[in-house]
Amino acid sequence: MAKYFEKTDKWVVTFKYPLEPLEPPRELRGKPEINPDLCIGCGACAEACPPNAITKEIDYREGYAKIKIFYGRCIYCGRCWEVCPEGAIVLTNIFEMATPSKDDLIYEVNLELHTCSRCGRYTEFTERQVHRAYTLLTGIPRERRKELLDRMFLCRDCRRQVFSHDALRNRRTDKYGRASQTPF
Amino acid sequence: MVEFWMRSIEDLGREEVMSIVDKELHGLYTEKYAPTRDLIIYFAPRENIREIIRRLMMFSYTRLSVIVGNDERYFRRDFSLTYIVSFDKQDLYIGVRTYLPEYDLEIASIADMVKAAWWNERENRDLYGIEFIGLKDKRKLVLPEYWPDDAHPWRKDYPYNKPVMDWREGLPDYKPVGRHEDLDVIGLGPYHMINDEPIHWRLYVKGETIVDAEHRGFHNWRGIEKIAEGRLTYNQIPFIAERICGICGFTHATSYVQAVESLAGIDIPDRARYIRSLMLEIERIESHLLWIGIACHILGFDTGFMLSWKIREHIMHLAEVLTGNRKTYGMDIVGGVRRDVLGDRLGKARDSVKKIRYEYRELYNMLINNSILVKRTRGVGVLPRNKAISYGVVGPVARATGLDIDVRRDHSYAAYKELSFDVPVYSEGDVLAITLVRLDEVFESLDLIEQILDALPGGPLAVDVKDIPENKEAVGVVEAPRGEDIHYVRSGLYNKIQRWRVRAPSYANIPPVKEMLIGYRLADAPIIYASVDPCLACTERYLVIDVDTGSKKIMTDDELRAKSRKLSTRIG
């Protein structure tokens, strides 16, 4: 028994934690932090978040999309970090989150909404999402790219109208030059 | 008394047993189909259910795992009940399903024949309003006493986010059904340190001897399954499943994920299978060491408690390094795992296993050479074999009564088919046997971790999951530290599940505690029901009611534990 304690004495498992700082392992899934410079406001994190700690709200009146994380609900699973397409969410190993005020646990990113180039109303996606989509166009064939570029800056209603207008016009001038019997 | 396990089939293969069962049930069922590889469902009219279950339980190594109720009114205007019977030696689950129309929800009870149905029937009675004819125990199991009789939360027309009822004034209290007027009653709980959820036990004692026991639990019932059916998507559920239990959470997540993979026909990569096995074994060691510590503490052997929890801390640090969290690993996702075990973490894991093996062997020798511990547990809390079969006990409790069942070997999952391990089995059925099973299993788990670390294959961690097919069903099963943890999943529309039934191992192991307590001393009661390992929850006090005078005496936790410790001192 004495030999046992002599050998295992080094393998200390208790720490004087509140009196001394505790260094968590770098693998710890701690507080997820949103980088407001990289976030495009797509809301993928809000979709994936199991306890709805991250939410996406759209304010059409002021023209802002709000990505809001409330750490009081967070279960520190790291799903938001996995699904973020921009790498805007970083898992830190911060775990000391106790605070006297609930407001300290809320972090918001406000992003400008895109304005429809046809009707001038706010769309439900942000300016940065449109820019991000624009950068994705490079890999697409030219004809398709032009088609997409026409609709990219429109809101969803205008897209539908433009699309149906185009479809109707194309239908009217089919190869026999006569109107279709069913209008659409 | 019905005789079980009269017909020995444990040496026969799966196909052979399937044809024997077909022949045995001929004429009793209308049709059958096999949703997955290991699940066959027979459809039968409700009159034949009792006879079918009786015939199935005649085969050796079968047990009634779970009764799944389901509200299928959106598909076929009926409620359904599925009795899932496990054939442990053939890697087979046989479900017997009967449909009950909405206006006629009555079926004959089988709880007098198979005790495992007792809680299941009461739960379905509460949550679906299905009436079991012949069920003697008509108390509520899951819902509180003041709950209206016509509100059944698991029907699909009951919204998941709105309370149907308000809190009423003057809530009726829990009323015991015991009719032992001449006996003293000792109430334990609802808050008690050796239950993972608040459970109220009423012990009827004559002097120091326990004559009868009664149970009321589910104070913390949260209806997790309803939340999952109502609003969560497939990949969000593993995280809520992990929070069902604070000790064996990963087994619940794995069990759910395996059920979904099974119904969707997804083959996960080899590396994911091995990492799941690794985490499951780490969790088993962690859970068993916790239990050993608690058992030592109850018996007044605090050195054992401290040493056991010290060893446990090594494994918690290891889990933190491997997964990012001490307890809720968050590793499972449909189609694989989320984190890899790479580089220096492998070395850290090997170091930890070496440390733990050295320290644990010392602790093991100390415990089995401790005469007080052996005297306090030998011949105490004996669960007879026929009762164990009837209650369908699982895990270490079953293996201590001589039932050689282990889901890791019998319904092989993850990487266990490619690993070698022994299943410790004892036949005494007392608390000592349960303790020895758990003590031996830690060594097996340490061996398994070393094997996994040596044989960890390369490759991806997860596969891409496109669509989960609609309206399919499957069971997922995992050997939790406490026994078989079975999840039934049926997929629904719009990326949601239609039905999720969780049967945790303690659900099968707590009812027989009633039988284990009878005939033993009051001071043995804590160790007897700690022996089935209901997880830990902290306690305030016990309530002792003197029946003659009606006076109440508050007995603190320390007092009862002191009583238990005093007995140890006397024996020593």
mmCIF file of N, CA and C in Angstrom, chain B residues 351-436:
data_model
loop_
_atom_site.group_PDB
_atom_site.id
_atom_site.type_symbol
_atom_site.label_atom_id
_atom_site.label_comp_id
_atom_site.label_asym_id
_atom_site.label_seq_id
_atom_site.Cartn_x
_atom_site.Cartn_y
_atom_site.Cartn_z
ATOM 1 N N ASP B 351 -1.196 6.386 -22.305
ATOM 2 C CA ASP B 351 -0.661 6.690 -20.971
ATOM 3 C C ASP B 351 -1.745 6.557 -19.911
ATOM 4 N N SER B 352 -2.921 7.137 -20.214
ATOM 5 C CA SER B 352 -4.011 7.095 -19.234
ATOM 6 C C SER B 352 -4.396 5.665 -18.913
ATOM 7 N N VAL B 353 -4.490 4.828 -19.967
ATOM 8 C CA VAL B 353 -4.902 3.447 -19.729
ATOM 9 C C VAL B 353 -3.891 2.745 -18.834
ATOM 10 N N LYS B 354 -2.597 3.012 -19.067
ATOM 11 C CA LYS B 354 -1.561 2.390 -18.219
ATOM 12 C C LYS B 354 -1.733 2.811 -16.762
ATOM 13 N N LYS B 355 -1.887 4.123 -16.566
ATOM 14 C CA LYS B 355 -2.068 4.650 -15.208
ATOM 15 C C LYS B 355 -3.281 4.011 -14.545
ATOM 16 N N ILE B 356 -4.388 4.003 -15.293
ATOM 17 C CA ILE B 356 -5.637 3.513 -14.708
ATOM 18 C C ILE B 356 -5.505 2.034 -14.372
ATOM 19 N N ARG B 357 -4.868 1.278 -15.264
ATOM 20 C CA ARG B 357 -4.743 -0.153 -15.005
ATOM 21 C C ARG B 357 -3.948 -0.401 -13.714
ATOM 22 N N TYR B 358 -2.843 0.343 -13.543
ATOM 23 C CA TYR B 358 -2.036 0.165 -12.329
ATOM 24 C C TYR B 358 -2.847 0.506 -11.083
ATOM 25 N N GLU B 359 -3.474 1.678 -11.116
ATOM 26 C CA GLU B 359 -4.195 2.111 -9.916
ATOM 27 C C GLU B 359 -5.417 1.231 -9.663
ATOM 28 N N TYR B 360 -6.070 0.825 -10.745
ATOM 29 C CA TYR B 360 -7.305 0.063 -10.555
ATOM 30 C C TYR B 360 -7.015 -1.326 -10.004
ATOM 31 N N ARG B 361 -5.869 -1.910 -10.433
ATOM 32 C CA ARG B 361 -5.563 -3.244 -9.905
ATOM 33 C C ARG B 361 -5.369 -3.177 -8.382
ATOM 34 N N GLU B 362 -4.690 -2.115 -7.907
ATOM 35 C CA GLU B 362 -4.518 -1.939 -6.455
ATOM 36 C C GLU B 362 -5.877 -1.824 -5.768
ATOM 37 N N LEU B 363 -6.755 -0.989 -6.362
ATOM 38 C CA LEU B 363 -8.078 -0.785 -5.769
ATOM 39 C C LEU B 363 -8.858 -2.102 -5.748
ATOM 40 N N TYR B 364 -8.752 -2.847 -6.853
ATOM 41 C CA TYR B 364 -9.468 -4.117 -6.973
ATOM 42 C C TYR B 364 -9.033 -5.077 -5.871
ATOM 43 N N ASN B 365 -7.717 -5.205 -5.697
ATOM 44 C CA ASN B 365 -7.223 -6.093 -4.635
ATOM 45 C C ASN B 365 -7.704 -5.632 -3.269
ATOM 46 N N MET B 366 -7.666 -4.306 -3.093
ATOM 47 C CA MET B 366 -8.097 -3.773 -1.798
ATOM 48 C C MET B 366 -9.560 -4.112 -1.530
ATOM 49 N N LEU B 367 -10.399 -4.006 -2.575
ATOM 50 C CA LEU B 367 -11.836 -4.208 -2.377
ATOM 51 C C LEU B 367 -12.171 -5.673 -2.145
ATOM 52 N N ILE B 368 -11.616 -6.578 -2.979
ATOM 53 C CA ILE B 368 -12.056 -7.964 -2.819
ATOM 54 C C ILE B 368 -11.416 -8.612 -1.610
ATOM 55 N N ASN B 369 -10.354 -8.009 -1.044
ATOM 56 C CA ASN B 369 -9.784 -8.549 0.187
ATOM 57 C C ASN B 369 -10.372 -7.898 1.425
ATOM 58 N N ASN B 370 -11.343 -7.014 1.234
ATOM 59 C CA ASN B 370 -11.934 -6.313 2.368
ATOM 60 C C ASN B 370 -13.088 -7.156 2.912
ATOM 61 N N SER B 371 -12.892 -7.698 4.127
ATOM 62 C CA SER B 371 -13.871 -8.663 4.630
ATOM 63 C C SER B 371 -15.210 -8.000 4.924
ATOM 64 N N ILE B 372 -15.196 -6.720 5.336
ATOM 65 C CA ILE B 372 -16.464 -6.053 5.657
ATOM 66 C C ILE B 372 -17.301 -5.895 4.403
ATOM 67 N N LEU B 373 -16.644 -5.469 3.327
ATOM 68 C CA LEU B 373 -17.367 -5.271 2.075
ATOM 69 C C LEU B 373 -17.979 -6.583 1.612
ATOM 70 N N VAL B 374 -17.214 -7.673 1.729
ATOM 71 C CA VAL B 374 -17.730 -8.962 1.281
ATOM 72 C C VAL B 374 -18.873 -9.419 2.178
ATOM 73 N N LYS B 375 -18.723 -9.209 3.493
ATOM 74 C CA LYS B 375 -19.783 -9.665 4.403
ATOM 75 C C LYS B 375 -21.059 -8.852 4.238
ATOM 76 N N ARG B 376 -20.905 -7.556 3.955
ATOM 77 C CA ARG B 376 -22.105 -6.724 3.793
ATOM 78 C C ARG B 376 -22.858 -7.046 2.510
ATOM 79 N N THR B 377 -22.169 -7.602 1.510
ATOM 80 C CA THR B 377 -22.823 -7.787 0.220
ATOM 81 C C THR B 377 -23.148 -9.246 -0.086
ATOM 82 N N ARG B 378 -22.487 -10.193 0.554
ATOM 83 C CA ARG B 378 -22.747 -11.593 0.211
ATOM 84 C C ARG B 378 -24.121 -12.009 0.754
ATOM 85 N N GLY B 379 -24.926 -12.612 -0.106
ATOM 86 C CA GLY B 379 -26.237 -13.100 0.307
ATOM 87 C C GLY B 379 -27.254 -12.013 0.574
ATOM 88 N N VAL B 380 -26.943 -10.786 0.160
ATOM 89 C CA VAL B 380 -27.865 -9.670 0.384
ATOM 90 C C VAL B 380 -28.504 -9.292 -0.950
ATOM 91 N N GLY B 381 -29.795 -9.044 -0.919
ATOM 92 C CA GLY B 381 -30.482 -8.574 -2.124
ATOM 93 C C GLY B 381 -30.491 -9.591 -3.244
ATOM 94 N N VAL B 382 -30.788 -10.842 -2.917
ATOM 95 C CA VAL B 382 -30.749 -11.889 -3.936
ATOM 96 C C VAL B 382 -31.963 -11.758 -4.854
ATOM 97 N N LEU B 383 -31.692 -11.749 -6.142
ATOM 98 C CA LEU B 383 -32.763 -11.750 -7.139
ATOM 99 C C LEU B 383 -32.813 -13.142 -7.754
ATOM 100 N N PRO B 384 -33.886 -13.906 -7.526
ATOM 101 C CA PRO B 384 -33.934 -15.256 -8.083
ATOM 102 C C PRO B 384 -33.966 -15.216 -9.609
ATOM 103 N N ARG B 385 -33.479 -16.304 -10.209
ATOM 104 C CA ARG B 385 -33.297 -16.335 -11.651
ATOM 105 C C ARG B 385 -34.631 -16.225 -12.399
ATOM 106 N N ASN B 386 -35.661 -16.929 -11.903
ATOM 107 C CA ASN B 386 -36.924 -16.886 -12.648
ATOM 108 C C ASN B 386 -37.542 -15.493 -12.595
ATOM 109 N N LYS B 387 -37.318 -14.783 -11.464
ATOM 110 C CA LYS B 387 -37.832 -13.413 -11.390
ATOM 111 C C LYS B 387 -37.039 -12.492 -12.297
ATOM 112 N N ALA B 388 -35.732 -12.735 -12.358
ATOM 113 C CA ALA B 388 -34.901 -11.917 -13.248
ATOM 114 C C ALA B 388 -35.363 -12.062 -14.692
ATOM 115 N N ILE B 389 -35.724 -13.292 -15.084
ATOM 116 C CA ILE B 389 -36.212 -13.509 -16.454
ATOM 117 C C ILE B 389 -37.538 -12.798 -16.652
ATOM 118 N N SER B 390 -38.430 -12.915 -15.672
ATOM 119 C CA SER B 390 -39.747 -12.328 -15.802
ATOM 120 C C SER B 390 -39.679 -10.806 -15.884
ATOM 121 N N TYR B 391 -38.803 -10.218 -15.069
ATOM 122 C CA TYR B 391 -38.662 -8.764 -15.109
ATOM 123 C C TYR B 391 -37.828 -8.302 -16.288
ATOM 124 N N GLY B 392 -37.179 -9.241 -16.971
ATOM 125 C CA GLY B 392 -36.362 -8.862 -18.124
ATOM 126 C C GLY B 392 -35.189 -7.978 -17.746
ATOM 127 N N VAL B 393 -34.503 -8.301 -16.647
ATOM 128 C CA VAL B 393 -33.391 -7.444 -16.227
ATOM 129 C C VAL B 393 -32.255 -7.550 -17.236
ATOM 130 N N VAL B 394 -31.436 -6.518 -17.280
ATOM 131 C CA VAL B 394 -30.362 -6.429 -18.265
ATOM 132 C C VAL B 394 -29.066 -6.032 -17.567
ATOM 133 N N GLY B 395 -27.983 -6.191 -18.295
ATOM 134 C CA GLY B 395 -26.702 -5.676 -17.832
ATOM 135 C C GLY B 395 -26.128 -6.452 -16.666
ATOM 136 N N PRO B 396 -25.338 -5.793 -15.825
ATOM 137 C CA PRO B 396 -24.679 -6.473 -14.707
ATOM 138 C C PRO B 396 -25.650 -7.193 -13.783
ATOM 139 N N VAL B 397 -26.860 -6.664 -13.606
ATOM 140 C CA VAL B 397 -27.825 -7.325 -12.736
ATOM 141 C C VAL B 397 -28.198 -8.696 -13.305
ATOM 142 N N ALA B 398 -28.389 -8.755 -14.637
ATOM 143 C CA ALA B 398 -28.718 -10.029 -15.269
ATOM 144 C C ALA B 398 -27.527 -10.976 -15.209
ATOM 145 N N ARG B 399 -26.336 -10.432 -15.475
ATOM 146 C CA ARG B 399 -25.159 -11.297 -15.498
ATOM 147 C C ARG B 399 -24.810 -11.811 -14.116
ATOM 148 N N ALA B 400 -25.260 -11.119 -13.062
ATOM 149 C CA ALA B 400 -25.011 -11.611 -11.714
ATOM 150 C C ALA B 400 -25.979 -12.726 -11.335
ATOM 151 N N THR B 401 -27.093 -12.847 -12.067
ATOM 152 C CA THR B 401 -28.020 -13.933 -11.761
ATOM 153 C C THR B 401 -27.824 -15.109 -12.709
ATOM 154 N N GLY B 402 -26.734 -15.126 -13.442
ATOM 155 C CA GLY B 402 -26.420 -16.268 -14.284
ATOM 156 C C GLY B 402 -26.971 -16.192 -15.685
ATOM 157 N N LEU B 403 -27.586 -15.062 -16.047
ATOM 158 C CA LEU B 403 -28.076 -14.913 -17.420
ATOM 159 C C LEU B 403 -26.937 -14.345 -18.258
ATOM 160 N N ASP B 404 -26.488 -15.130 -19.217
ATOM 161 C CA ASP B 404 -25.300 -14.757 -19.975
ATOM 162 C C ASP B 404 -25.699 -13.881 -21.146
ATOM 163 N N ILE B 405 -26.090 -12.632 -20.866
ATOM 164 C CA ILE B 405 -26.487 -11.740 -21.962
ATOM 165 C C ILE B 405 -25.634 -10.489 -21.925
ATOM 166 N N ASP B 406 -25.167 -10.098 -23.079
ATOM 167 C CA ASP B 406 -24.416 -8.856 -23.224
ATOM 168 C C ASP B 406 -24.657 -8.375 -24.649
ATOM 169 N N VAL B 407 -25.213 -7.187 -24.768
ATOM 170 C CA VAL B 407 -25.595 -6.693 -26.088
ATOM 171 C C VAL B 407 -24.382 -6.528 -26.988
ATOM 172 N N ARG B 408 -23.229 -6.213 -26.408
ATOM 173 C CA ARG B 408 -22.022 -6.023 -27.216
ATOM 174 C C ARG B 408 -21.707 -7.281 -28.015
ATOM 175 N N ARG B 409 -21.958 -8.442 -27.400
ATOM 176 C CA ARG B 409 -21.655 -9.696 -28.070
ATOM 177 C C ARG B 409 -22.885 -10.238 -28.805
ATOM 178 N N ASP B 410 -24.069 -10.105 -28.193
ATOM 179 C CA ASP B 410 -25.255 -10.766 -28.734
ATOM 180 C C ASP B 410 -25.889 -9.995 -29.887
ATOM 181 N N HIS B 411 -25.995 -8.672 -29.741
ATOM 182 C CA HIS B 411 -26.521 -7.853 -30.842
ATOM 183 C C HIS B 411 -25.379 -6.930 -31.249
ATOM 184 N N SER B 412 -24.375 -7.499 -31.858
ATOM 185 C CA SER B 412 -23.117 -6.769 -32.031
ATOM 186 C C SER B 412 -23.309 -5.492 -32.844
ATOM 187 N N TYR B 413 -22.650 -4.415 -32.409
ATOM 188 C CA TYR B 413 -22.754 -3.125 -33.082
ATOM 189 C C TYR B 413 -21.373 -2.507 -33.038
ATOM 190 N N ALA B 414 -21.260 -1.282 -33.575
ATOM 191 C CA ALA B 414 -19.978 -0.559 -33.632
ATOM 192 C C ALA B 414 -18.866 -1.516 -34.056
ATOM 193 N N ALA B 415 -17.769 -1.586 -33.288
ATOM 194 C CA ALA B 415 -16.626 -2.413 -33.725
ATOM 195 C C ALA B 415 -16.492 -3.680 -32.904
ATOM 196 N N TYR B 416 -17.489 -4.019 -32.114
ATOM 197 C CA TYR B 416 -17.294 -5.099 -31.139
ATOM 198 C C TYR B 416 -17.134 -6.467 -31.782
ATOM 199 N N LYS B 417 -17.617 -6.613 -33.030
ATOM 200 C CA LYS B 417 -17.470 -7.916 -33.680
ATOM 201 C C LYS B 417 -16.000 -8.225 -33.938
ATOM 202 N N GLU B 418 -15.193 -7.200 -34.138
ATOM 203 C CA GLU B 418 -13.783 -7.407 -34.485
ATOM 204 C C GLU B 418 -12.876 -7.369 -33.259
ATOM 205 N N LEU B 419 -13.431 -7.165 -32.084
ATOM 206 C CA LEU B 419 -12.622 -7.094 -30.874
ATOM 207 C C LEU B 419 -12.898 -8.322 -30.014
ATOM 208 N N SER B 420 -11.952 -8.664 -29.157
ATOM 209 C CA SER B 420 -12.169 -9.835 -28.304
ATOM 210 C C SER B 420 -12.299 -9.388 -26.851
ATOM 211 N N PHE B 421 -13.305 -9.922 -26.186
ATOM 212 C CA PHE B 421 -13.508 -9.590 -24.777
ATOM 213 C C PHE B 421 -14.316 -10.698 -24.121
ATOM 214 N N ASP B 422 -14.192 -10.799 -22.815
ATOM 215 C CA ASP B 422 -14.973 -11.771 -22.050
ATOM 216 C C ASP B 422 -16.157 -11.081 -21.414
ATOM 217 N N VAL B 423 -17.194 -11.862 -21.174
ATOM 218 C CA VAL B 423 -18.353 -11.343 -20.460
ATOM 219 C C VAL B 423 -18.403 -12.034 -19.103
ATOM 220 N N PRO B 424 -18.082 -11.331 -18.024
ATOM 221 C CA PRO B 424 -18.120 -11.975 -16.711
ATOM 222 C C PRO B 424 -19.545 -12.323 -16.306
ATOM 223 N N VAL B 425 -19.756 -13.568 -15.871
ATOM 224 C CA VAL B 425 -21.080 -14.007 -15.441
ATOM 225 C C VAL B 425 -20.946 -14.699 -14.092
ATOM 226 N N TYR B 426 -21.784 -14.310 -13.146
ATOM 227 C CA TYR B 426 -21.855 -14.966 -11.836
ATOM 228 C C TYR B 426 -23.268 -15.472 -11.646
ATOM 229 N N SER B 427 -23.430 -16.472 -10.790
ATOM 230 C CA SER B 427 -24.761 -17.075 -10.704
ATOM 231 C C SER B 427 -25.447 -16.835 -9.363
ATOM 232 N N GLU B 428 -24.797 -16.139 -8.416
ATOM 233 C CA GLU B 428 -25.395 -16.031 -7.081
ATOM 234 C C GLU B 428 -26.590 -15.093 -7.053
ATOM 235 N N GLY B 429 -26.530 -14.015 -7.814
ATOM 236 C CA GLY B 429 -27.641 -13.072 -7.841
ATOM 237 C C GLY B 429 -27.685 -12.115 -6.683
ATOM 238 N N ASP B 430 -26.666 -12.102 -5.831
ATOM 239 C CA ASP B 430 -26.677 -11.146 -4.719
ATOM 240 C C ASP B 430 -25.861 -9.904 -5.084
ATOM 241 N N VAL B 431 -25.771 -8.980 -4.119
ATOM 242 C CA VAL B 431 -25.087 -7.722 -4.405
ATOM 243 C C VAL B 431 -23.598 -7.959 -4.648
ATOM 244 N N LEU B 432 -23.032 -8.971 -3.982
ATOM 245 C CA LEU B 432 -21.616 -9.263 -4.196
ATOM 246 C C LEU B 432 -21.371 -9.660 -5.652
ATOM 247 N N ALA B 433 -22.268 -10.477 -6.199
ATOM 248 C CA ALA B 433 -22.095 -10.905 -7.585
ATOM 249 C C ALA B 433 -22.188 -9.710 -8.533
ATOM 250 N N ILE B 434 -23.138 -8.814 -8.265
ATOM 251 C CA ILE B 434 -23.267 -7.623 -9.111
ATOM 252 C C ILE B 434 -21.994 -6.794 -9.027
ATOM 253 N N THR B 435 -21.462 -6.657 -7.787
ATOM 254 C CA THR B 435 -20.233 -5.886 -7.612
ATOM 255 C C THR B 435 -19.091 -6.513 -8.398
ATOM 256 N N LEU B 436 -18.967 -7.850 -8.310
ATOM 257 C CA LEU B 436 -17.862 -8.516 -8.990
ATOM 258 C C LEU B 436 -17.984 -8.397 -10.507
#
